[in-house]
Short mmCIF file of C-alpha atoms in Angstrom, two decimals:
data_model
loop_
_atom_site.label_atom_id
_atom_site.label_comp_id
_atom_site.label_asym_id
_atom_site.label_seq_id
_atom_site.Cartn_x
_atom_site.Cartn_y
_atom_site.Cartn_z
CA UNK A 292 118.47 -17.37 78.07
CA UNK A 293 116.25 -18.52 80.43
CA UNK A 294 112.39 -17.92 80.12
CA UNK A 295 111.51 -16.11 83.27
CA UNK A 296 107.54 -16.27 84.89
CA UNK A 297 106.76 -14.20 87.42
CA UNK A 298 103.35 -12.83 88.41
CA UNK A 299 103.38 -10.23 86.00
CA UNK A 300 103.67 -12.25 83.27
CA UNK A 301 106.57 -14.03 81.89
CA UNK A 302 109.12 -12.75 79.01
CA UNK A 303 112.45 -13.98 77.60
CA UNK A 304 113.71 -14.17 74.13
CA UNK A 305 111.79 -15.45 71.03
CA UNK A 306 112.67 -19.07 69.82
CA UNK A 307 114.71 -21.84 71.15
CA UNK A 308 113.14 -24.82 73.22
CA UNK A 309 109.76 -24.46 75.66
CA UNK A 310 110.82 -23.98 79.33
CA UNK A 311 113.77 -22.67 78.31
CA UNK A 312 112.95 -19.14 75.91
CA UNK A 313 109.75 -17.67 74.94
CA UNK A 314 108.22 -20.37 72.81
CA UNK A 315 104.58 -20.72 70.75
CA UNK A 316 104.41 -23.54 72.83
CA UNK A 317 105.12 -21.20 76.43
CA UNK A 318 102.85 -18.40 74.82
CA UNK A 319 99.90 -20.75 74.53
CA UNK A 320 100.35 -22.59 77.81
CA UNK A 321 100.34 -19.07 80.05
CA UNK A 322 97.63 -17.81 78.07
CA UNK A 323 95.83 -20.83 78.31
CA UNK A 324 96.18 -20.50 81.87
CA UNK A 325 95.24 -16.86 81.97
CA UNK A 326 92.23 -17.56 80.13
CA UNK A 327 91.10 -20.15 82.18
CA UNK A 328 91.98 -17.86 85.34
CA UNK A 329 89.69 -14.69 83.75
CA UNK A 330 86.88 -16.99 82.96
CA UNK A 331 86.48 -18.47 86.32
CA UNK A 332 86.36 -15.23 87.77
CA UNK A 333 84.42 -13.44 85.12
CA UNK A 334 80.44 -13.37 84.87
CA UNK A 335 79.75 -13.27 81.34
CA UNK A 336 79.91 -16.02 79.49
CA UNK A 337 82.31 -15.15 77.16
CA UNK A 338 85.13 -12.33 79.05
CA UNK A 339 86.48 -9.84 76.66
CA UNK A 340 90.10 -9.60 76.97
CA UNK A 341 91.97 -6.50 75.81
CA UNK A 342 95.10 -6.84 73.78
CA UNK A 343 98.10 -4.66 72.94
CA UNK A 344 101.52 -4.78 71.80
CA UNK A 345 104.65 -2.50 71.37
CA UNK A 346 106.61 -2.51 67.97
CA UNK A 347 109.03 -4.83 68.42
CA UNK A 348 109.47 -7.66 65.43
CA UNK A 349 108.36 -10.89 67.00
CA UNK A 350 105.21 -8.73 68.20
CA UNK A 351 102.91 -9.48 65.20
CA UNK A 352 103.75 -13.36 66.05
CA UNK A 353 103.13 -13.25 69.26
CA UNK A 354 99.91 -11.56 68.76
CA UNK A 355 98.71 -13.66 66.82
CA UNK A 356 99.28 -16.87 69.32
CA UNK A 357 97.64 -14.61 71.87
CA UNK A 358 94.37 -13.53 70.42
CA UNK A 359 94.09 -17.19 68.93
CA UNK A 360 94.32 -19.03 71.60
CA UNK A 361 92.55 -16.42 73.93
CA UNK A 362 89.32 -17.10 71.41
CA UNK A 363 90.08 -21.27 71.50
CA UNK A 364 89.25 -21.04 75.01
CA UNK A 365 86.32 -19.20 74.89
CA UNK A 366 86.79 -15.29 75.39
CA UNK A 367 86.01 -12.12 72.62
CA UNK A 368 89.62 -10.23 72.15
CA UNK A 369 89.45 -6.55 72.00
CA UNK A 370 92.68 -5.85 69.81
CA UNK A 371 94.29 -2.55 69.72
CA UNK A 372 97.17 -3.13 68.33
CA UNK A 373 100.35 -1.15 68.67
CA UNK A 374 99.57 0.64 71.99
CA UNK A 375 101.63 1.76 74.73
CA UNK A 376 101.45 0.09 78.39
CA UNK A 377 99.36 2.74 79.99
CA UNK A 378 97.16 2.81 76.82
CA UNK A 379 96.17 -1.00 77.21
CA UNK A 380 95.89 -0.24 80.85
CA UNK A 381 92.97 2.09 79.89
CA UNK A 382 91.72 0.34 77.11
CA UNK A 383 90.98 -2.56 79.95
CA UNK A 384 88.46 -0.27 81.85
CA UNK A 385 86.77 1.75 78.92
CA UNK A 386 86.09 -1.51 77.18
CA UNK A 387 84.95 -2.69 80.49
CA UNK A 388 87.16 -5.39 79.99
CA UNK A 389 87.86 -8.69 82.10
CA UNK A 390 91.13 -8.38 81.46
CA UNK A 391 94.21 -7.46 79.24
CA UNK A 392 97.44 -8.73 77.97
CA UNK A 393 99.85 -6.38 77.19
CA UNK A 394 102.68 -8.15 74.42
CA UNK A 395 106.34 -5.78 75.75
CA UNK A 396 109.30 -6.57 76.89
CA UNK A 397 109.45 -3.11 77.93
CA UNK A 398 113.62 -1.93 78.60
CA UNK A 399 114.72 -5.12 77.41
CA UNK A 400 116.42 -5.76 73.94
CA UNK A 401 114.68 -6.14 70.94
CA UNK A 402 115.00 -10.17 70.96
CA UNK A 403 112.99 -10.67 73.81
CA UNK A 404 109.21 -10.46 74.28
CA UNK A 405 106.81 -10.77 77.29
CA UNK A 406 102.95 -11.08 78.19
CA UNK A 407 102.00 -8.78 80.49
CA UNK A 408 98.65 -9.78 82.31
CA UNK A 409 95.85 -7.08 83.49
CA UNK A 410 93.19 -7.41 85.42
CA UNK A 411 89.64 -6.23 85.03
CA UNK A 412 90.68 -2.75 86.86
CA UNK A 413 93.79 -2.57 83.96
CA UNK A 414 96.02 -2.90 86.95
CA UNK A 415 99.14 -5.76 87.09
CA UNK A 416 98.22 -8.85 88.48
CA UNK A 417 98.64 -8.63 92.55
CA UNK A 418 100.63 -11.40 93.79
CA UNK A 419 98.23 -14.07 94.27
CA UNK A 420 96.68 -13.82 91.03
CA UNK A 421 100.02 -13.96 89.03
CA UNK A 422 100.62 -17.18 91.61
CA UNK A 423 97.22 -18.84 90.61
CA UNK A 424 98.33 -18.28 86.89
CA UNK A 425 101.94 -19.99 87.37
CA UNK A 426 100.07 -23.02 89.25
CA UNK A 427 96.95 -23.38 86.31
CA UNK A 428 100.42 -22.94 83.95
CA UNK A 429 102.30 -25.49 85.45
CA UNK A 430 99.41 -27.94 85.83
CA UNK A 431 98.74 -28.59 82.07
#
């Protein structure tokens, strides 16, 4: 299966090789770049990003990548653990959050997994946000 990034994230299914499924090494590049997106944008010094996840298996894993690598490069994580999508949504704005990831793969089977990026409103990413992601991504 192919790992698929658009600019609400990107999903596909756990394991295989990076670029090609949803890989540690593909969950620490994009949120790498998300991090590095939020913190440009942000005013504190150190953005608090909020993160949830649904119950699938490869959840706790990804989570774990996630929250790491969001505190390597230099924000606080907020972690709420299992939480639905409209949940982290909220969580984003009460914790007056820079951001949020949201670890679903929503309607898809149970092998996959996605990062689903929020900004500081709890909203999706619009368009040219999820864009300036994929480039930062891409870029190294």
């Amino acid at each position: 299966m192919t790992l698929i990034k658009s600019i609400s994230g990107i999903r596909g299914t756990i394991g295989g090789e990076p670029g090609d499924n949803l890989t540690p090494t593909d969950i620490v590049k994009f949120t790498s770049a998300y991090a590095t997106f939020i913190r440009k944008s942000a005013s504190e010094n150190r953005p608090r990003i909020v993160v949830g996840r649904d119950a699938r298996i490869s959840g706790e894993m990804v989570h774990r990548i996630i929250t790491g690598t969001l505190m390597a490069m230099g924000c606080d994580v907020t972690d709420i653990g299992m939480a639905t999508t409209p949940t982290t949504e909220i969580a984003v704005t009460k914790e007056e959050a820079a951001g949020g990831i949201i670890i679903t793969a929503s309607h898809n089977p149970r092998q996959w997994n996605a990062l689903k990026l929020l900004n500081s409103r709890g909203e999706f990413l619009n368009a040219e946000e999820g864009a300036q992601i994929l480039a930062l991504a891409a870029s190294g």
